[in-house]
Amino acid sequence: MMVPTTTIDTNNILFICGGAFPELERIIKDRLTKNNSIGFGAELYDAESKTEGELLSKVTIDDLRSFGMIPEFLGRLPVVVTLDSLSEEFLVRILTEPKNAIVKQYQKLFAMDEVKLSFEEEALRVIARRALEKKTGARALRAVLEEFMQDIMYEIPKDPNIGEVVITADYLENKGAPKISFRGI
């Protein structure tokens, strides 16, 4: 069965594609070290000493093709730029500031059970650091947070006396438990 298609004039449409590209730095590093020349006046690249951001700034269409993108797709992207990786500070802001932030979502879920949920500032930083280790940008925030919140989400509804839960850095580093306050105490 054929699916009906629609033709769209893309003359005045700007397409922006983005994402995390794990291992792209390795492809760039291989290209830069392979092109090292020998002799007087040779331009040498010390790819080992370059930071991740410096390497990504040297990305080419050929690197993206080596990464696995097809030439038909790359031909439609005339400009390639790189963005700096998110810092720990930005990841903490992503956790808390947007209208539909992950922390706010959990707080609403807990509010359904009439429990107040809060996070210590250092706990948010621990979550951000763990997300940075995964090297997949802000996507890792939810995975890291769910890893720790899953047990709490199952335990809280069982005890109607729990009034408040504070997620601590010690809990996230497996050195302690979250702070739990009971109603009327």
mmCIF file of C-alpha atoms in Angstrom:
data_model
loop_
_atom_site.group_PDB
_atom_site.id
_atom_site.type_symbol
_atom_site.label_atom_id
_atom_site.label_comp_id
_atom_site.label_asym_id
_atom_site.label_seq_id
_atom_site.Cartn_x
_atom_site.Cartn_y
_atom_site.Cartn_z
ATOM 1 C CA MET A 1 0.000 0.000 0.000
ATOM 2 C CA MET A 2 1.415 3.377 -1.001
ATOM 3 C CA VAL A 3 1.578 6.182 1.519
ATOM 4 C CA PRO A 4 0.534 9.564 0.126
ATOM 5 C CA THR A 5 3.382 12.083 0.037
ATOM 6 C CA THR A 6 3.401 15.847 0.121
ATOM 7 C CA THR A 7 5.910 18.079 -1.623
ATOM 8 C CA ILE A 8 7.322 20.943 0.451
ATOM 9 C CA ASP A 9 9.314 23.879 -0.880
ATOM 10 C CA THR A 10 12.377 23.967 1.417
ATOM 11 C CA ASN A 11 13.882 27.173 -0.011
ATOM 12 C CA ASN A 12 13.066 29.219 3.097
ATOM 13 C CA ILE A 13 13.440 26.483 5.702
ATOM 14 C CA LEU A 14 16.541 26.204 7.877
ATOM 15 C CA PHE A 15 17.294 22.686 9.042
ATOM 16 C CA ILE A 16 19.361 22.334 12.197
ATOM 17 C CA CYS A 17 20.558 18.863 13.133
ATOM 18 C CA GLY A 18 22.333 18.163 16.367
ATOM 19 C CA GLY A 19 23.171 15.499 18.852
ATOM 20 C CA ALA A 20 25.825 13.657 20.745
ATOM 21 C CA PHE A 21 28.383 11.853 18.612
ATOM 22 C CA PRO A 22 30.312 9.422 20.802
ATOM 23 C CA GLU A 23 33.665 8.329 19.401
ATOM 24 C CA LEU A 24 33.716 11.136 16.802
ATOM 25 C CA GLU A 25 36.781 12.543 18.593
ATOM 26 C CA ARG A 26 38.633 9.282 17.911
ATOM 27 C CA ILE A 27 37.870 9.544 14.174
ATOM 28 C CA ILE A 28 39.126 13.151 14.098
ATOM 29 C CA LYS A 29 42.233 12.245 16.118
ATOM 30 C CA ASP A 30 43.010 9.373 13.734
ATOM 31 C CA ARG A 31 42.709 11.692 10.734
ATOM 32 C CA LEU A 32 44.896 14.378 12.301
ATOM 33 C CA THR A 33 47.649 11.981 13.343
ATOM 34 C CA LYS A 34 47.527 10.156 9.998
ATOM 35 C CA ASN A 35 48.158 13.437 8.173
ATOM 36 C CA ASN A 36 51.306 14.204 10.148
ATOM 37 C CA SER A 37 54.146 15.048 7.814
ATOM 38 C CA ILE A 38 57.846 14.463 8.148
ATOM 39 C CA GLY A 39 60.493 16.957 7.153
ATOM 40 C CA PHE A 40 61.369 20.616 7.415
ATOM 41 C CA GLY A 41 58.378 22.936 7.583
ATOM 42 C CA ALA A 42 55.980 20.064 8.177
ATOM 43 C CA GLU A 43 52.810 20.943 10.038
ATOM 44 C CA LEU A 44 52.547 18.587 12.993
ATOM 45 C CA TYR A 45 49.385 17.907 14.944
ATOM 46 C CA ASP A 46 49.628 16.855 18.537
ATOM 47 C CA ALA A 47 46.182 15.238 18.728
ATOM 48 C CA GLU A 48 46.965 13.639 22.084
ATOM 49 C CA SER A 49 47.236 16.980 23.848
ATOM 50 C CA LYS A 50 44.069 18.440 22.357
ATOM 51 C CA THR A 51 40.944 18.584 24.497
ATOM 52 C CA GLU A 52 37.674 17.091 23.320
ATOM 53 C CA GLY A 53 36.363 20.528 22.320
ATOM 54 C CA GLU A 54 39.499 21.372 20.355
ATOM 55 C CA LEU A 55 39.276 18.092 18.440
ATOM 56 C CA LEU A 56 35.582 18.517 17.660
ATOM 57 C CA SER A 57 36.225 22.001 16.293
ATOM 58 C CA LYS A 58 38.311 20.325 13.549
ATOM 59 C CA VAL A 59 35.452 18.065 12.323
ATOM 60 C CA THR A 60 34.997 17.708 8.562
ATOM 61 C CA ILE A 61 32.324 16.184 6.369
ATOM 62 C CA ASP A 62 34.675 13.239 5.788
ATOM 63 C CA ASP A 63 34.810 12.633 9.552
ATOM 64 C CA LEU A 64 31.017 12.555 9.695
ATOM 65 C CA ARG A 65 30.964 10.126 6.757
ATOM 66 C CA SER A 66 33.457 7.907 8.605
ATOM 67 C CA PHE A 67 31.193 8.164 11.655
ATOM 68 C CA GLY A 68 28.430 6.538 9.595
ATOM 69 C CA MET A 69 26.339 9.319 8.088
ATOM 70 C CA ILE A 70 25.403 8.754 4.479
ATOM 71 C CA PRO A 71 26.677 11.184 1.798
ATOM 72 C CA GLU A 72 23.107 11.942 0.605
ATOM 73 C CA PHE A 73 22.305 13.303 4.061
ATOM 74 C CA LEU A 74 25.600 15.158 4.502
ATOM 75 C CA GLY A 75 25.156 16.843 1.113
ATOM 76 C CA ARG A 76 22.074 18.585 2.463
ATOM 77 C CA LEU A 77 23.998 20.073 5.398
ATOM 78 C CA PRO A 78 26.199 22.765 3.846
ATOM 79 C CA VAL A 79 27.466 24.170 7.156
ATOM 80 C CA VAL A 80 28.933 22.070 9.979
ATOM 81 C CA VAL A 81 29.665 23.663 13.352
ATOM 82 C CA THR A 82 30.415 22.236 16.775
ATOM 83 C CA LEU A 83 29.051 23.205 20.142
ATOM 84 C CA ASP A 84 30.827 23.044 23.456
ATOM 85 C CA SER A 85 29.895 20.187 25.745
ATOM 86 C CA LEU A 86 27.501 20.932 28.551
ATOM 87 C CA SER A 87 29.183 21.795 31.822
ATOM 88 C CA GLU A 88 28.187 20.502 35.242
ATOM 89 C CA GLU A 89 26.579 23.884 35.958
ATOM 90 C CA PHE A 90 24.427 23.730 32.809
ATOM 91 C CA LEU A 91 23.347 20.176 33.564
ATOM 92 C CA VAL A 92 22.202 21.258 37.046
ATOM 93 C CA ARG A 93 20.236 24.087 35.437
ATOM 94 C CA ILE A 94 18.654 21.625 32.992
ATOM 95 C CA LEU A 95 17.643 19.448 35.945
ATOM 96 C CA THR A 96 15.874 22.282 37.733
ATOM 97 C CA GLU A 97 15.011 25.338 35.626
ATOM 98 C CA PRO A 98 12.867 24.389 32.604
ATOM 99 C CA LYS A 99 9.102 24.388 33.013
ATOM 100 C CA ASN A 100 9.021 20.599 32.653
ATOM 101 C CA ALA A 101 12.386 19.882 34.364
ATOM 102 C CA ILE A 102 13.048 16.308 35.491
ATOM 103 C CA VAL A 103 13.289 17.347 39.152
ATOM 104 C CA LYS A 104 9.916 19.117 38.900
ATOM 105 C CA GLN A 105 8.394 15.990 37.342
ATOM 106 C CA TYR A 106 9.518 13.885 40.289
ATOM 107 C CA GLN A 107 8.273 16.496 42.736
ATOM 108 C CA LYS A 108 4.815 16.333 41.134
ATOM 109 C CA LEU A 109 4.834 12.531 41.280
ATOM 110 C CA PHE A 110 5.664 12.655 44.981
ATOM 111 C CA ALA A 111 3.037 15.363 45.548
ATOM 112 C CA MET A 112 0.405 12.874 44.324
ATOM 113 C CA ASP A 113 1.264 10.836 47.437
ATOM 114 C CA GLU A 114 1.288 14.070 49.502
ATOM 115 C CA VAL A 115 5.043 13.889 49.967
ATOM 116 C CA LYS A 116 7.362 16.867 49.494
ATOM 117 C CA LEU A 117 10.514 16.016 47.525
ATOM 118 C CA SER A 118 13.630 18.157 47.480
ATOM 119 C CA PHE A 119 17.251 17.778 46.446
ATOM 120 C CA GLU A 120 20.358 19.102 48.147
ATOM 121 C CA GLU A 121 22.436 21.317 45.853
ATOM 122 C CA GLU A 122 25.368 18.910 46.115
ATOM 123 C CA ALA A 123 23.076 16.002 45.167
ATOM 124 C CA LEU A 124 22.164 17.791 41.940
ATOM 125 C CA ARG A 125 25.876 18.234 41.240
ATOM 126 C CA VAL A 126 26.492 14.507 41.798
ATOM 127 C CA ILE A 127 23.747 13.709 39.269
ATOM 128 C CA ALA A 128 25.299 16.152 36.778
ATOM 129 C CA ARG A 129 28.793 14.663 37.250
ATOM 130 C CA ARG A 130 27.480 11.144 36.655
ATOM 131 C CA ALA A 131 25.694 12.343 33.520
ATOM 132 C CA LEU A 132 28.944 13.924 32.278
ATOM 133 C CA GLU A 133 30.694 10.568 32.692
ATOM 134 C CA LYS A 134 28.202 8.973 30.283
ATOM 135 C CA LYS A 135 29.131 11.524 27.584
ATOM 136 C CA THR A 136 25.651 11.655 26.059
ATOM 137 C CA GLY A 137 24.740 15.186 27.080
ATOM 138 C CA ALA A 138 21.550 16.014 28.931
ATOM 139 C CA ARG A 139 19.962 12.688 27.909
ATOM 140 C CA ALA A 140 21.927 10.969 30.651
ATOM 141 C CA LEU A 141 20.292 13.051 33.389
ATOM 142 C CA ARG A 142 17.047 11.079 33.379
ATOM 143 C CA ALA A 143 18.836 7.717 33.370
ATOM 144 C CA VAL A 144 21.054 8.707 36.298
ATOM 145 C CA LEU A 145 18.147 10.130 38.287
ATOM 146 C CA GLU A 146 15.865 7.153 37.633
ATOM 147 C CA GLU A 147 18.561 4.781 38.817
ATOM 148 C CA PHE A 148 18.362 6.296 42.306
ATOM 149 C CA MET A 149 14.711 7.290 42.421
ATOM 150 C CA GLN A 150 13.264 3.909 41.478
ATOM 151 C CA ASP A 151 13.567 2.342 44.943
ATOM 152 C CA ILE A 152 12.248 5.459 46.645
ATOM 153 C CA MET A 153 9.285 5.630 44.260
ATOM 154 C CA TYR A 154 8.255 2.110 45.309
ATOM 155 C CA GLU A 155 8.780 2.653 49.037
ATOM 156 C CA ILE A 156 7.093 6.027 49.589
ATOM 157 C CA PRO A 157 3.484 5.006 48.787
ATOM 158 C CA LYS A 158 3.765 2.095 51.248
ATOM 159 C CA ASP A 159 4.155 4.403 54.264
ATOM 160 C CA PRO A 160 1.445 7.094 54.634
ATOM 161 C CA ASN A 161 3.393 8.723 57.503
ATOM 162 C CA ILE A 162 6.203 9.992 55.256
ATOM 163 C CA GLY A 163 5.848 13.732 54.687
ATOM 164 C CA GLU A 164 9.112 14.795 53.107
ATOM 165 C CA VAL A 165 12.083 13.224 51.329
ATOM 166 C CA VAL A 166 15.362 15.049 50.758
ATOM 167 C CA ILE A 167 17.757 13.452 48.272
ATOM 168 C CA THR A 168 21.302 13.851 49.593
ATOM 169 C CA ALA A 169 24.692 13.610 47.936
ATOM 170 C CA ASP A 170 25.597 10.813 50.373
ATOM 171 C CA TYR A 171 22.637 8.765 49.124
ATOM 172 C CA LEU A 172 23.686 9.242 45.498
ATOM 173 C CA GLU A 173 27.256 8.238 46.344
ATOM 174 C CA ASN A 174 26.029 5.114 48.198
ATOM 175 C CA LYS A 175 27.288 6.464 51.534
ATOM 176 C CA GLY A 176 23.938 6.962 53.218
ATOM 177 C CA ALA A 177 20.206 7.279 52.771
ATOM 178 C CA PRO A 178 17.877 10.107 51.794
ATOM 179 C CA LYS A 179 16.578 12.264 54.631
ATOM 180 C CA ILE A 180 13.015 11.264 55.427
ATOM 181 C CA SER A 181 10.691 13.349 57.599
ATOM 182 C CA PHE A 182 7.452 11.948 58.965
ATOM 183 C CA ARG A 183 4.170 13.822 59.254
ATOM 184 C CA GLY A 184 3.412 15.382 62.612
ATOM 185 C CA ILE A 185 6.941 14.941 63.960
#
